[in-house]
PDB file of C-alpha atoms in Angstrom:
ATOM      1  CA  MET A 606       0.000   0.000   0.000  1.00  0.00           C
ATOM      2  CA  ARG A 607       1.329   3.417  -0.888  1.00  0.00           C
ATOM      3  CA  ILE A 608       1.574   6.043   1.813  1.00  0.00           C
ATOM      4  CA  ILE A 609      -0.229   9.268   0.975  1.00  0.00           C
ATOM      5  CA  PRO A 610       2.304  12.091   1.331  1.00  0.00           C
ATOM      6  CA  GLN A 611       1.463  15.375   2.971  1.00  0.00           C
ATOM      7  CA  ALA A 612       1.023  18.407   0.755  1.00  0.00           C
ATOM      8  CA  PRO A 613       4.310  20.322   0.574  1.00  0.00           C
ATOM      9  CA  SER A 614       4.610  23.465   2.671  1.00  0.00           C
ATOM     10  CA  SER A 615       7.448  24.948   0.614  1.00  0.00           C
ATOM     11  CA  ARG A 616       9.488  24.027  -2.445  1.00  0.00           C
ATOM     12  CA  GLU A 617      12.463  24.934  -4.523  1.00  0.00           C
ATOM     13  CA  PRO A 618      11.780  26.487  -7.946  1.00  0.00           C
ATOM     14  CA  GLY A 619      11.189  23.901 -10.650  1.00  0.00           C
ATOM     15  CA  PRO A 620       8.517  21.953 -12.545  1.00  0.00           C
ATOM     16  CA  SER A 621       5.465  20.451 -10.874  1.00  0.00           C
ATOM     17  CA  ARG A 622       5.699  16.896  -9.511  1.00  0.00           C
ATOM     18  CA  LEU A 623       2.803  14.485  -9.181  1.00  0.00           C
ATOM     19  CA  LEU A 624       2.933  13.021  -5.666  1.00  0.00           C
ATOM     20  CA  TYR A 625      -0.111  10.762  -5.498  1.00  0.00           C
ATOM     21  CA  ASP A 626      -2.994   9.776  -7.737  1.00  0.00           C
ATOM     22  CA  VAL A 627      -6.127   7.628  -7.657  1.00  0.00           C
ATOM     23  CA  PRO A 628      -6.476   5.753  -9.950  1.00  0.00           C
ATOM     24  CA  ASP A 629      -2.769   4.894  -9.810  1.00  0.00           C
ATOM     25  CA  GLY A 630      -0.969   6.076 -12.948  1.00  0.00           C
ATOM     26  CA  ALA A 631       2.436   4.704 -11.975  1.00  0.00           C
ATOM     27  CA  TRP A 632       2.345   2.142 -14.775  1.00  0.00           C
ATOM     28  CA  GLY A 633       0.721   4.282 -17.430  1.00  0.00           C
ATOM     29  CA  TRP A 634      -2.689   5.817 -18.059  1.00  0.00           C
ATOM     30  CA  ASP A 635      -4.687   2.698 -18.874  1.00  0.00           C
ATOM     31  CA  SER A 636      -6.285   2.626 -15.420  1.00  0.00           C
ATOM     32  CA  LEU A 637      -7.316   6.282 -15.643  1.00  0.00           C
ATOM     33  CA  LEU A 638      -8.803   5.819 -19.114  1.00  0.00           C
ATOM     34  CA  GLU A 639     -10.673   2.728 -17.903  1.00  0.00           C
ATOM     35  CA  VAL A 640     -12.170   4.693 -15.002  1.00  0.00           C
ATOM     36  CA  LEU A 641     -13.040   7.553 -17.356  1.00  0.00           C
ATOM     37  CA  GLY A 642     -14.839   5.116 -19.653  1.00  0.00           C
ATOM     38  CA  GLU A 643     -16.821   3.648 -16.752  1.00  0.00           C
ATOM     39  CA  THR A 644     -17.701   7.144 -15.526  1.00  0.00           C
ATOM     40  CA  ILE A 645     -19.037   8.124 -18.943  1.00  0.00           C
ATOM     41  CA  ARG A 646     -20.960   4.874 -19.336  1.00  0.00           C
ATOM     42  CA  TRP A 647     -22.632   5.290 -15.943  1.00  0.00           C
ATOM     43  CA  CYS A 648     -23.403   8.996 -16.198  1.00  0.00           C
ATOM     44  CA  ALA A 649     -24.430   9.300 -19.854  1.00  0.00           C
ATOM     45  CA  ALA A 650     -27.501   7.149 -19.276  1.00  0.00           C
ATOM     46  CA  ARG A 651     -28.544   9.063 -16.141  1.00  0.00           C
ATOM     47  CA  ALA A 652     -27.798  12.725 -16.835  1.00  0.00           C
ATOM     48  CA  THR A 653     -30.984  14.778 -17.176  1.00  0.00           C
ATOM     49  CA  LEU A 654     -31.684  18.483 -16.890  1.00  0.00           C
ATOM     50  CA  ASP A 655     -34.907  17.596 -15.086  1.00  0.00           C
ATOM     51  CA  ALA A 656     -32.983  16.665 -11.913  1.00  0.00           C
ATOM     52  CA  PRO A 657     -29.557  18.358 -11.881  1.00  0.00           C
ATOM     53  CA  ALA A 658     -29.067  17.996  -8.127  1.00  0.00           C
ATOM     54  CA  THR A 659     -29.865  14.283  -7.869  1.00  0.00           C
ATOM     55  CA  CYS A 660     -29.525  12.477 -11.206  1.00  0.00           C
ATOM     56  CA  LEU A 661     -25.768  11.881 -10.791  1.00  0.00           C
ATOM     57  CA  ARG A 662     -25.661  11.388  -7.025  1.00  0.00           C
ATOM     58  CA  THR A 663     -26.371   7.685  -6.614  1.00  0.00           C
ATOM     59  CA  PRO A 664     -27.084   7.102  -2.880  1.00  0.00           C
ATOM     60  CA  GLY A 665     -25.029   3.928  -2.798  1.00  0.00           C
ATOM     61  CA  PHE A 666     -21.916   5.790  -3.962  1.00  0.00           C
ATOM     62  CA  GLN A 667     -22.265   8.705  -1.520  1.00  0.00           C
ATOM     63  CA  PRO A 668     -18.917   9.555   0.081  1.00  0.00           C
ATOM     64  CA  ARG A 669     -18.231  11.112   3.432  1.00  0.00           C
ATOM     65  CA  ALA A 670     -17.118  14.715   3.726  1.00  0.00           C
ATOM     66  CA  MET A 671     -13.977  15.507   1.737  1.00  0.00           C
ATOM     67  CA  VAL A 672     -11.554  15.804   4.614  1.00  0.00           C
ATOM     68  CA  ASP A 673      -7.851  15.904   3.809  1.00  0.00           C
ATOM     69  CA  CYS A 674      -6.855  12.603   5.420  1.00  0.00           C
ATOM     70  CA  ASP A 675      -9.491  10.560   3.616  1.00  0.00           C
ATOM     71  CA  ARG A 676      -9.749  12.043   0.117  1.00  0.00           C
ATOM     72  CA  PHE A 677      -7.932   9.316  -1.766  1.00  0.00           C
ATOM     73  CA  GLN A 678      -9.609   6.428   0.038  1.00  0.00           C
ATOM     74  CA  MET A 679     -12.941   8.145  -0.608  1.00  0.00           C
ATOM     75  CA  MET A 680     -12.167   8.360  -4.331  1.00  0.00           C
ATOM     76  CA  GLU A 681     -11.234   4.681  -4.393  1.00  0.00           C
ATOM     77  CA  ARG A 682     -14.536   3.745  -2.749  1.00  0.00           C
ATOM     78  CA  VAL A 683     -16.556   5.721  -5.302  1.00  0.00           C
ATOM     79  CA  ILE A 684     -14.625   4.215  -8.220  1.00  0.00           C
ATOM     80  CA  HIS A 685     -15.031   0.674  -6.892  1.00  0.00           C
ATOM     81  CA  ALA A 686     -18.729   1.095  -6.075  1.00  0.00           C
ATOM     82  CA  ARG A 687     -19.458   2.408  -9.576  1.00  0.00           C
ATOM     83  CA  HIS A 688     -17.380  -0.358 -11.171  1.00  0.00           C
ATOM     84  CA  TYR A 689     -19.307  -3.110  -9.387  1.00  0.00           C
ATOM     85  CA  ALA A 690     -22.643  -1.414 -10.011  1.00  0.00           C
ATOM     86  CA  LEU A 691     -21.878  -1.449 -13.731  1.00  0.00           C
ATOM     87  CA  ARG A 692     -21.030  -5.149 -13.581  1.00  0.00           C
ATOM     88  CA  ASN A 693     -24.414  -5.845 -11.999  1.00  0.00           C
ATOM     89  CA  THR A 694     -26.364  -3.572 -14.326  1.00  0.00           C
ATOM     90  CA  PRO A 695     -27.899  -4.839 -17.583  1.00  0.00           C
ATOM     91  CA  SER A 696     -25.834  -3.738 -20.539  1.00  0.00           C
ATOM     92  CA  GLU A 697     -26.851  -0.275 -21.684  1.00  0.00           C
ATOM     93  CA  SER A 698     -26.155   1.372 -24.985  1.00  0.00           C
ATOM     94  CA  SER A 699     -22.784   3.121 -24.882  1.00  0.00           C
ATOM     95  CA  PRO A 700     -22.468   6.766 -25.900  1.00  0.00           C
ATOM     96  CA  SER A 701     -21.534   7.366 -29.496  1.00  0.00           C
ATOM     97  CA  ARG A 702     -17.790   7.592 -30.139  1.00  0.00           C
ATOM     98  CA  ALA A 703     -18.358  10.248 -32.780  1.00  0.00           C
ATOM     99  CA  ASP A 704     -17.569  12.945 -30.210  1.00  0.00           C
ATOM    100  CA  GLY A 705     -14.214  11.426 -29.217  1.00  0.00           C
ATOM    101  CA  ARG A 706     -13.064   9.864 -25.973  1.00  0.00           C
ATOM    102  CA  LEU A 707     -14.944  12.427 -23.850  1.00  0.00           C
ATOM    103  CA  HIS A 708     -18.176  11.736 -25.797  1.00  0.00           C
ATOM    104  CA  GLY A 709     -19.050  15.399 -26.099  1.00  0.00           C
ATOM    105  CA  GLY A 710     -18.438  16.136 -22.423  1.00  0.00           C
ATOM    106  CA  ARG A 711     -15.593  17.993 -20.721  1.00  0.00           C
ATOM    107  CA  LEU A 712     -13.336  17.455 -17.736  1.00  0.00           C
ATOM    108  CA  LEU A 713     -13.753  19.674 -14.700  1.00  0.00           C
ATOM    109  CA  VAL A 714     -11.140  20.188 -11.984  1.00  0.00           C
ATOM    110  CA  TYR A 715     -12.154  20.929  -8.385  1.00  0.00           C
ATOM    111  CA  PHE A 716      -9.751  22.219  -5.717  1.00  0.00           C
ATOM    112  CA  PRO A 717     -11.355  21.351  -2.338  1.00  0.00           C
ATOM    113  CA  ASP A 718      -8.919  23.433  -0.292  1.00  0.00           C
ATOM    114  CA  ASP A 719      -9.852  26.603  -2.204  1.00  0.00           C
ATOM    115  CA  ASN A 720     -13.598  26.234  -1.645  1.00  0.00           C
ATOM    116  CA  THR A 721     -15.317  29.012   0.336  1.00  0.00           C
ATOM    117  CA  CYS A 722     -18.782  27.348   0.480  1.00  0.00           C
ATOM    118  CA  ASP A 723     -20.584  30.488  -0.651  1.00  0.00           C
ATOM    119  CA  GLY A 724     -23.354  28.587  -2.440  1.00  0.00           C
ATOM    120  CA  GLY A 725     -23.178  30.729  -5.581  1.00  0.00           C
ATOM    121  CA  ALA A 726     -22.351  27.866  -7.933  1.00  0.00           C
ATOM    122  CA  GLU A 727     -24.960  25.659  -6.269  1.00  0.00           C
ATOM    123  CA  LEU A 728     -27.626  28.251  -7.036  1.00  0.00           C
ATOM    124  CA  ALA A 729     -26.355  28.917 -10.575  1.00  0.00           C
ATOM    125  CA  THR A 730     -26.331  25.195 -11.445  1.00  0.00           C
ATOM    126  CA  GLN A 731     -29.598  24.288  -9.671  1.00  0.00           C
ATOM    127  CA  GLY A 732     -27.706  21.948  -7.389  1.00  0.00           C
ATOM    128  CA  TYR A 733     -25.528  20.181  -9.956  1.00  0.00           C
ATOM    129  CA  LEU A 734     -22.584  21.638  -8.009  1.00  0.00           C
ATOM    130  CA  ASP A 735     -23.297  21.504  -4.283  1.00  0.00           C
ATOM    131  CA  VAL A 736     -22.807  24.161  -1.600  1.00  0.00           C
ATOM    132  CA  ASP A 737     -19.103  23.222  -1.482  1.00  0.00           C
ATOM    133  CA  ASN A 738     -18.877  23.672  -5.284  1.00  0.00           C
ATOM    134  CA  MET A 739     -18.226  19.944  -5.568  1.00  0.00           C
ATOM    135  CA  PRO A 740     -19.381  18.071  -8.696  1.00  0.00           C
ATOM    136  CA  PRO A 741     -21.709  15.078  -8.220  1.00  0.00           C
ATOM    137  CA  TRP A 742     -19.861  11.952  -7.117  1.00  0.00           C
ATOM    138  CA  ASP A 743     -21.105   9.748  -9.961  1.00  0.00           C
ATOM    139  CA  THR A 744     -18.970  11.926 -12.278  1.00  0.00           C
ATOM    140  CA  TRP A 745     -15.695  11.595 -10.368  1.00  0.00           C
ATOM    141  CA  VAL A 746     -12.744  10.296 -12.386  1.00  0.00           C
ATOM    142  CA  GLY A 747      -9.725  10.759 -10.115  1.00  0.00           C
ATOM    143  CA  MET A 748      -8.068  12.525  -7.180  1.00  0.00           C
ATOM    144  CA  PHE A 749      -4.563  13.940  -7.517  1.00  0.00           C
ATOM    145  CA  ARG A 750      -1.925  15.527  -5.310  1.00  0.00           C
ATOM    146  CA  GLU A 751       0.995  17.391  -6.775  1.00  0.00           C
ATOM    147  CA  ASP A 752       3.787  19.694  -5.726  1.00  0.00           C
ATOM    148  CA  PRO A 753       2.701  22.543  -7.993  1.00  0.00           C
ATOM    149  CA  GLU A 754       5.015  24.893  -9.804  1.00  0.00           C
ATOM    150  CA  SER A 755       2.404  27.646  -9.709  1.00  0.00           C
ATOM    151  CA  PRO A 756       2.333  29.431  -6.317  1.00  0.00           C
ATOM    152  CA  THR A 757      -1.405  30.033  -6.705  1.00  0.00           C
ATOM    153  CA  GLN A 758      -2.386  26.387  -7.243  1.00  0.00           C
ATOM    154  CA  SER A 759      -3.459  24.106  -4.401  1.00  0.00           C
ATOM    155  CA  ALA A 760      -1.872  20.670  -4.126  1.00  0.00           C
ATOM    156  CA  ASP A 761      -5.003  18.481  -4.108  1.00  0.00           C
ATOM    157  CA  TYR A 762      -7.606  18.358  -6.849  1.00  0.00           C
ATOM    158  CA  LEU A 763     -10.407  16.174  -8.146  1.00  0.00           C
ATOM    159  CA  ILE A 764     -11.215  15.618 -11.821  1.00  0.00           C
ATOM    160  CA  ALA A 765     -14.792  14.929 -12.908  1.00  0.00           C
ATOM    161  CA  TRP A 766     -16.509  14.318 -16.238  1.00  0.00           C
ATOM    162  CA  VAL A 767     -19.288  16.750 -17.162  1.00  0.00           C
ATOM    163  CA  PRO A 768     -21.951  15.260 -19.476  1.00  0.00           C
ATOM    164  CA  PRO A 769     -22.821  17.272 -22.609  1.00  0.00           C
ATOM    165  CA  VAL A 770     -26.261  18.255 -21.283  1.00  0.00           C
ATOM    166  CA  PHE A 771     -24.650  19.985 -18.294  1.00  0.00           C
ATOM    167  CA  LEU A 772     -21.871  21.905 -20.065  1.00  0.00           C
ATOM    168  CA  ASP A 773     -23.754  25.203 -20.101  1.00  0.00           C
ATOM    169  CA  THR A 774     -24.943  24.642 -16.535  1.00  0.00           C
ATOM    170  CA  VAL A 775     -21.420  24.098 -15.231  1.00  0.00           C
ATOM    171  CA  ALA A 776     -20.119  27.060 -17.227  1.00  0.00           C
ATOM    172  CA  GLN A 777     -22.615  29.184 -15.291  1.00  0.00           C
ATOM    173  CA  GLY A 778     -21.270  27.777 -12.038  1.00  0.00           C
ATOM    174  CA  ILE A 779     -17.677  28.534 -13.005  1.00  0.00           C
ATOM    175  CA  SER A 780     -18.616  32.110 -13.906  1.00  0.00           C
ATOM    176  CA  VAL A 781     -19.900  32.829 -10.364  1.00  0.00           C
ATOM    177  CA  ASN A 782     -17.019  31.124  -8.546  1.00  0.00           C
ATOM    178  CA  PRO A 783     -14.570  33.914  -7.603  1.00  0.00           C
ATOM    179  CA  GLU A 784     -12.160  31.640  -5.706  1.00  0.00           C
ATOM    180  CA  LEU A 785     -11.616  29.544  -8.885  1.00  0.00           C
ATOM    181  CA  CYS A 786     -11.973  26.253  -7.037  1.00  0.00           C
ATOM    182  CA  ILE A 787     -13.777  24.887 -10.116  1.00  0.00           C
ATOM    183  CA  GLN A 788     -12.249  25.220 -13.575  1.00  0.00           C
ATOM    184  CA  TRP A 789     -12.303  23.419 -16.888  1.00  0.00           C
ATOM    185  CA  LEU A 790      -9.290  21.137 -16.729  1.00  0.00           C
ATOM    186  CA  GLU A 791      -7.643  22.611 -19.815  1.00  0.00           C
ATOM    187  CA  ASP A 792      -7.806  26.086 -18.242  1.00  0.00           C
ATOM    188  CA  SER A 793      -5.969  24.981 -15.093  1.00  0.00           C
ATOM    189  CA  THR A 794      -2.235  24.939 -14.320  1.00  0.00           C
ATOM    190  CA  THR A 795      -2.320  21.307 -13.163  1.00  0.00           C
ATOM    191  CA  MET A 796      -0.023  18.565 -14.397  1.00  0.00           C
ATOM    192  CA  MET A 797      -3.050  16.539 -15.427  1.00  0.00           C
ATOM    193  CA  ALA A 798      -4.157  19.348 -17.727  1.00  0.00           C
ATOM    194  CA  LYS A 799      -0.875  18.891 -19.582  1.00  0.00           C
ATOM    195  CA  ARG A 800      -0.960  15.102 -19.524  1.00  0.00           C
ATOM    196  CA  LEU A 801      -4.554  14.900 -20.738  1.00  0.00           C
ATOM    197  CA  LYS A 802      -4.216  17.653 -23.319  1.00  0.00           C
ATOM    198  CA  GLU A 803      -4.984  15.205 -26.115  1.00  0.00           C
ATOM    199  CA  LEU A 804      -8.376  14.494 -24.513  1.00  0.00           C
ATOM    200  CA  THR A 805      -9.311  18.087 -23.755  1.00  0.00           C
ATOM    201  CA  SER A 806      -8.101  19.843 -26.898  1.00  0.00           C
ATOM    202  CA  PRO A 807     -10.882  20.875 -29.319  1.00  0.00           C
TER     203      PRO A 807
END
């Protein structure tokens, strides 16, 4: 079992370093792409503008509060619960591949340590993002910790997939989020934005 390192308090100048990730990318990105595929398969069939606050918050996947010491274990539990739910679910039609690997959706990055819980994004998205600005847990793809080069970037962040029907909704949430704890992945300074550029580029 890997030990989750503490977020660095100071650093020497230099490029960002990825310290910890779930799913584990130590041996390549196959595990991340597999989780992304499962996320899309689960969410694409359930996303509806009629119930933005609940359609992608499956009760059986619900995590505990995102406290620092438990973030990565929490992500693992959500990933595993969704994986086994898909195995026990009748085969559903997969999203069309015509829109590429993200199937017309986009990747969102959430920085939990930058959240001010002001509720603005929750109101703007009709509950798709909650009072903590957190995306619904069914959409979670991975949790990452890095030693960031940028002095304005927090170490820990979560990446989630946003279904096509919620792109405009989430854009509204981002526009009323002054602390920038939610951003489109490609607009962030994270290492994963660079590593997943092929997925997020138009």
